[in-house]
mmCIF file of C-alpha atoms and ligand atoms in Angstrom:
data_model
loop_
_atom_site.group_PDB
_atom_site.id
_atom_site.type_symbol
_atom_site.label_atom_id
_atom_site.label_comp_id
_atom_site.label_asym_id
_atom_site.label_seq_id
_atom_site.Cartn_x
_atom_site.Cartn_y
_atom_site.Cartn_z
ATOM 1 C CA MET B 1 134.571 -53.038 49.933
ATOM 2 C CA SER B 2 134.424 -49.441 48.846
ATOM 3 C CA ILE B 3 134.119 -48.511 45.210
ATOM 4 C CA HIS B 4 135.813 -45.451 43.849
ATOM 5 C CA TYR B 5 134.445 -43.755 40.784
ATOM 6 C CA PRO B 6 135.981 -40.910 38.870
ATOM 7 C CA ILE B 7 134.637 -37.566 40.065
ATOM 8 C CA ALA B 8 134.119 -36.275 36.551
ATOM 9 C CA MET B 9 131.670 -37.937 34.219
ATOM 10 C CA PRO B 10 132.996 -38.907 30.798
ATOM 11 C CA LYS B 11 133.174 -36.359 28.043
ATOM 12 C CA ILE B 12 131.861 -37.112 24.598
ATOM 13 C CA ALA B 13 134.979 -37.473 22.455
ATOM 14 C CA TYR B 14 133.297 -37.511 19.057
ATOM 15 C CA LEU B 15 130.462 -39.026 17.041
ATOM 16 C CA GLU B 16 131.288 -41.959 14.753
ATOM 17 C CA CYS B 17 129.334 -43.055 11.701
ATOM 18 C CA SER B 18 128.125 -46.648 11.979
ATOM 19 C CA ARG B 19 128.585 -47.130 8.212
ATOM 20 C CA CYS B 20 131.698 -45.248 7.069
ATOM 21 C CA GLN B 21 133.364 -44.616 10.475
ATOM 22 C CA LEU B 22 133.650 -40.886 9.786
ATOM 23 C CA HIS B 23 134.267 -38.907 12.987
ATOM 24 C CA LEU B 24 132.062 -35.876 13.554
ATOM 25 C CA ASP B 25 132.409 -33.086 16.086
ATOM 26 C CA ALA B 26 130.165 -33.677 19.100
ATOM 27 C CA ALA B 27 130.118 -29.960 19.901
ATOM 28 C CA THR B 28 127.667 -29.484 17.045
ATOM 29 C CA PRO B 29 124.243 -31.160 17.079
ATOM 30 C CA GLN B 30 124.153 -33.943 14.500
ATOM 31 C CA THR B 31 121.387 -36.297 13.466
ATOM 32 C CA ILE B 32 123.023 -38.495 10.809
ATOM 33 C CA CYS B 33 126.402 -38.838 9.095
ATOM 34 C CA THR B 34 127.092 -35.852 6.874
ATOM 35 C CA ALA B 35 128.848 -38.099 4.316
ATOM 36 C CA CYS B 36 126.582 -41.143 3.991
ATOM 37 C CA ALA B 37 123.476 -40.548 6.181
ATOM 38 C CA GLY B 38 124.442 -43.427 8.484
ATOM 39 C CA THR B 39 123.401 -43.468 12.115
ATOM 40 C CA LEU B 40 125.920 -42.147 14.607
ATOM 41 C CA TYR B 41 127.525 -43.730 17.645
ATOM 42 C CA VAL B 42 128.520 -41.548 20.563
ATOM 43 C CA ARG B 43 132.114 -42.224 21.556
ATOM 44 C CA TYR B 44 133.182 -41.229 25.050
ATOM 45 C CA ASP B 45 136.577 -40.434 26.451
ATOM 46 C CA LEU B 46 136.712 -43.043 29.182
ATOM 47 C CA SER B 47 140.411 -42.609 29.902
ATOM 48 C CA GLY B 48 139.599 -40.988 33.253
ATOM 49 C CA ALA B 49 137.608 -44.053 34.282
ATOM 50 C CA ALA B 50 140.345 -46.553 33.445
ATOM 51 C CA GLY B 51 141.102 -48.594 36.523
ATOM 52 C CA LEU B 52 138.596 -46.644 38.612
ATOM 53 C CA ALA B 53 135.220 -48.017 37.579
ATOM 54 C CA GLN B 54 134.296 -51.609 37.019
ATOM 55 C CA ARG B 55 131.670 -52.299 34.398
ATOM 56 C CA ASP B 56 129.677 -54.744 36.517
ATOM 57 C CA LEU B 57 129.545 -52.349 39.451
ATOM 58 C CA VAL B 58 128.311 -49.209 37.679
ATOM 59 C CA GLY B 59 125.089 -48.129 39.341
ATOM 60 C CA LYS B 60 125.589 -50.251 42.439
ATOM 61 C CA SER B 61 127.671 -48.098 44.772
ATOM 62 C CA ALA B 62 126.091 -46.419 47.779
ATOM 63 C CA GLN B 63 126.607 -43.101 46.017
ATOM 64 C CA ASP B 64 124.872 -44.334 42.879
ATOM 65 C CA ARG B 65 121.917 -45.679 44.850
ATOM 66 C CA ARG B 66 121.102 -42.144 45.994
ATOM 67 C CA TRP B 67 120.142 -41.446 42.394
ATOM 68 C CA SER B 68 116.972 -42.866 40.940
ATOM 69 C CA GLY B 69 116.485 -44.156 37.440
ATOM 70 C CA MET B 70 119.057 -43.532 34.765
ATOM 71 C CA GLY B 71 120.951 -41.101 36.982
ATOM 72 C CA ARG B 72 122.475 -44.168 38.607
ATOM 73 C CA TYR B 73 124.526 -44.610 35.466
ATOM 74 C CA ARG B 74 125.744 -41.037 35.218
ATOM 75 C CA GLN B 75 129.371 -42.173 35.102
ATOM 76 C CA VAL B 76 128.775 -43.429 31.594
ATOM 77 C CA LEU B 77 126.270 -40.803 30.440
ATOM 78 C CA PRO B 78 127.036 -37.406 28.908
ATOM 79 C CA SER B 79 128.270 -34.873 31.444
ATOM 80 C CA VAL B 80 125.348 -32.491 31.002
ATOM 81 C CA GLU B 81 122.365 -31.542 33.172
ATOM 82 C CA PRO B 82 119.727 -34.241 32.572
ATOM 83 C CA VAL B 83 116.104 -33.701 31.593
ATOM 84 C CA THR B 84 114.357 -36.309 33.694
ATOM 85 C CA LEU B 85 110.829 -37.321 34.645
ATOM 86 C CA GLY B 86 112.022 -40.232 36.789
ATOM 87 C CA GLU B 87 112.462 -42.732 33.968
ATOM 88 C CA GLY B 88 114.163 -46.037 34.531
ATOM 89 C CA TRP B 89 114.468 -48.153 37.659
ATOM 90 C CA THR B 90 111.517 -50.221 36.447
ATOM 91 C CA PRO B 91 110.839 -53.585 38.099
ATOM 92 C CA MET B 92 112.026 -56.973 36.922
ATOM 93 C CA LEU B 93 109.250 -59.554 37.101
ATOM 94 C CA ALA B 94 109.853 -63.287 37.266
ATOM 95 C CA SER B 95 108.190 -65.250 34.505
ATOM 96 C CA ARG B 96 105.403 -67.494 35.779
ATOM 97 C CA ARG B 97 105.969 -69.859 32.904
ATOM 98 C CA TYR B 98 109.749 -70.143 32.570
ATOM 99 C CA LYS B 99 112.368 -70.627 35.252
ATOM 100 C CA ASN B 100 115.186 -68.099 35.267
ATOM 101 C CA VAL B 101 113.367 -65.784 32.866
ATOM 102 C CA TRP B 102 112.808 -62.219 33.987
ATOM 103 C CA LEU B 103 110.695 -59.574 32.304
ATOM 104 C CA LYS B 104 111.469 -55.853 32.489
ATOM 105 C CA GLU B 105 108.238 -53.989 33.203
ATOM 106 C CA GLU B 106 108.856 -50.837 31.175
ATOM 107 C CA GLY B 107 105.234 -49.711 31.487
ATOM 108 C CA ALA B 108 106.282 -48.183 34.816
ATOM 109 C CA ASN B 109 108.209 -45.453 32.986
ATOM 110 C CA PRO B 110 106.710 -41.929 33.105
ATOM 111 C CA THR B 111 105.369 -42.157 29.561
ATOM 112 C CA GLY B 112 104.368 -45.805 29.828
ATOM 113 C CA THR B 113 107.056 -47.323 27.591
ATOM 114 C CA PHE B 114 110.797 -47.853 27.276
ATOM 115 C CA LYS B 115 110.844 -44.904 24.881
ATOM 116 C CA ALA B 116 111.088 -42.664 27.947
ATOM 117 C CA ARG B 117 114.725 -43.720 28.406
ATOM 118 C CA GLY B 118 115.896 -42.795 24.924
ATOM 119 C CA LEU B 119 113.881 -39.603 24.699
ATOM 120 C CA ALA B 120 115.140 -38.486 28.112
ATOM 121 C CA MET B 121 118.670 -38.650 26.719
ATOM 122 C CA ALA B 122 117.752 -37.161 23.347
ATOM 123 C CA VAL B 123 115.984 -34.190 24.917
ATOM 124 C CA THR B 124 118.788 -33.806 27.462
ATOM 125 C CA MET B 125 121.256 -33.377 24.620
ATOM 126 C CA ALA B 126 118.866 -31.159 22.639
ATOM 127 C CA ARG B 127 118.617 -28.797 25.599
ATOM 128 C CA HIS B 128 122.388 -28.953 26.069
ATOM 129 C CA TYR B 129 122.845 -27.884 22.445
ATOM 130 C CA GLY B 130 120.292 -25.094 22.884
ATOM 131 C CA LEU B 131 117.828 -26.484 20.345
ATOM 132 C CA LYS B 132 114.406 -24.826 20.417
ATOM 133 C CA LYS B 133 112.339 -27.170 18.228
ATOM 134 C CA LEU B 134 112.427 -30.958 17.842
ATOM 135 C CA ALA B 135 110.664 -33.179 15.325
ATOM 136 C CA ALA B 136 110.295 -36.947 15.071
ATOM 137 C CA PRO B 137 108.241 -39.542 13.230
ATOM 138 C CA SER B 138 106.364 -41.891 15.517
ATOM 139 C CA ALA B 139 103.737 -44.608 15.560
ATOM 140 C CA GLY B 140 102.795 -43.489 19.063
ATOM 141 C CA ASN B 141 105.096 -44.320 21.957
ATOM 142 C CA ALA B 142 108.132 -42.310 20.914
ATOM 143 C CA GLY B 143 105.923 -39.342 20.077
ATOM 144 C CA GLY B 144 104.321 -39.434 23.504
ATOM 145 C CA ALA B 145 107.721 -39.607 25.153
ATOM 146 C CA LEU B 146 109.139 -36.802 23.027
ATOM 147 C CA ALA B 147 106.158 -34.593 23.854
ATOM 148 C CA ALA B 148 106.572 -35.221 27.587
ATOM 149 C CA TYR B 149 110.326 -34.662 27.741
ATOM 150 C CA ALA B 150 110.261 -31.676 25.411
ATOM 151 C CA ALA B 151 107.573 -30.101 27.594
ATOM 152 C CA ALA B 152 109.733 -30.735 30.673
ATOM 153 C CA ALA B 153 112.657 -29.027 28.948
ATOM 154 C CA GLY B 154 110.623 -26.118 27.566
ATOM 155 C CA ILE B 155 111.353 -27.176 23.995
ATOM 156 C CA GLU B 156 108.774 -27.193 21.196
ATOM 157 C CA ALA B 157 108.025 -30.675 19.792
ATOM 158 C CA HIS B 158 106.515 -31.676 16.453
ATOM 159 C CA ILE B 159 105.498 -35.311 16.055
ATOM 160 C CA PHE B 160 104.527 -36.786 12.718
ATOM 161 C CA MET B 161 102.434 -39.951 12.602
ATOM 162 C CA PRO B 162 101.878 -41.998 9.446
ATOM 163 C CA GLN B 163 98.264 -42.131 8.275
ATOM 164 C CA ASP B 164 98.175 -45.930 8.461
ATOM 165 C CA VAL B 165 98.986 -46.116 12.158
ATOM 166 C CA PRO B 166 96.284 -48.170 13.957
ATOM 167 C CA MET B 167 93.648 -46.100 15.738
ATOM 168 C CA ALA B 168 94.728 -47.563 19.094
ATOM 169 C CA ASN B 169 98.104 -45.848 18.683
ATOM 170 C CA ARG B 170 96.526 -42.454 18.018
ATOM 171 C CA ASP B 171 94.529 -42.153 21.215
HETATM 172 ZN ZN1 ZN Z 1 129.007 -42.158 7.192
#
């Protein structure tokens, strides 16, 4: 059986506030809702994918398998050039204790944690918007991932760590 995907990746239609449902323009970089400071959902225009892509098959076509990591899911990611260090495609390990329980080994990501996935996308969009400096609070893992992806994108990163973070997180 062959699977046909839309040639074009989905466009971001707008950003939607998770609290007040306000729609914001995705052409402008946004961090939080301008009306209530709520977090924002990215809403895609998936009309071009209607009837062409099946949710359970995304990432499984022969074409998708040529891509490693998160690139396998490009049909449902923003249609911009990705900043990638090879994140994703981490192994699933069977639990030794419980039948039918699988563990995702996210330590295999380039920065050692699942934070690599989110920061890859965040820095991808930051570069797309032409941002030159990024800042984030972190207890460790997100800061490490931001530093790595920002460096890959040639963007300056500033990471702020609370004073009470355990010493193990600082090293
Ligand atoms: Zn809002």
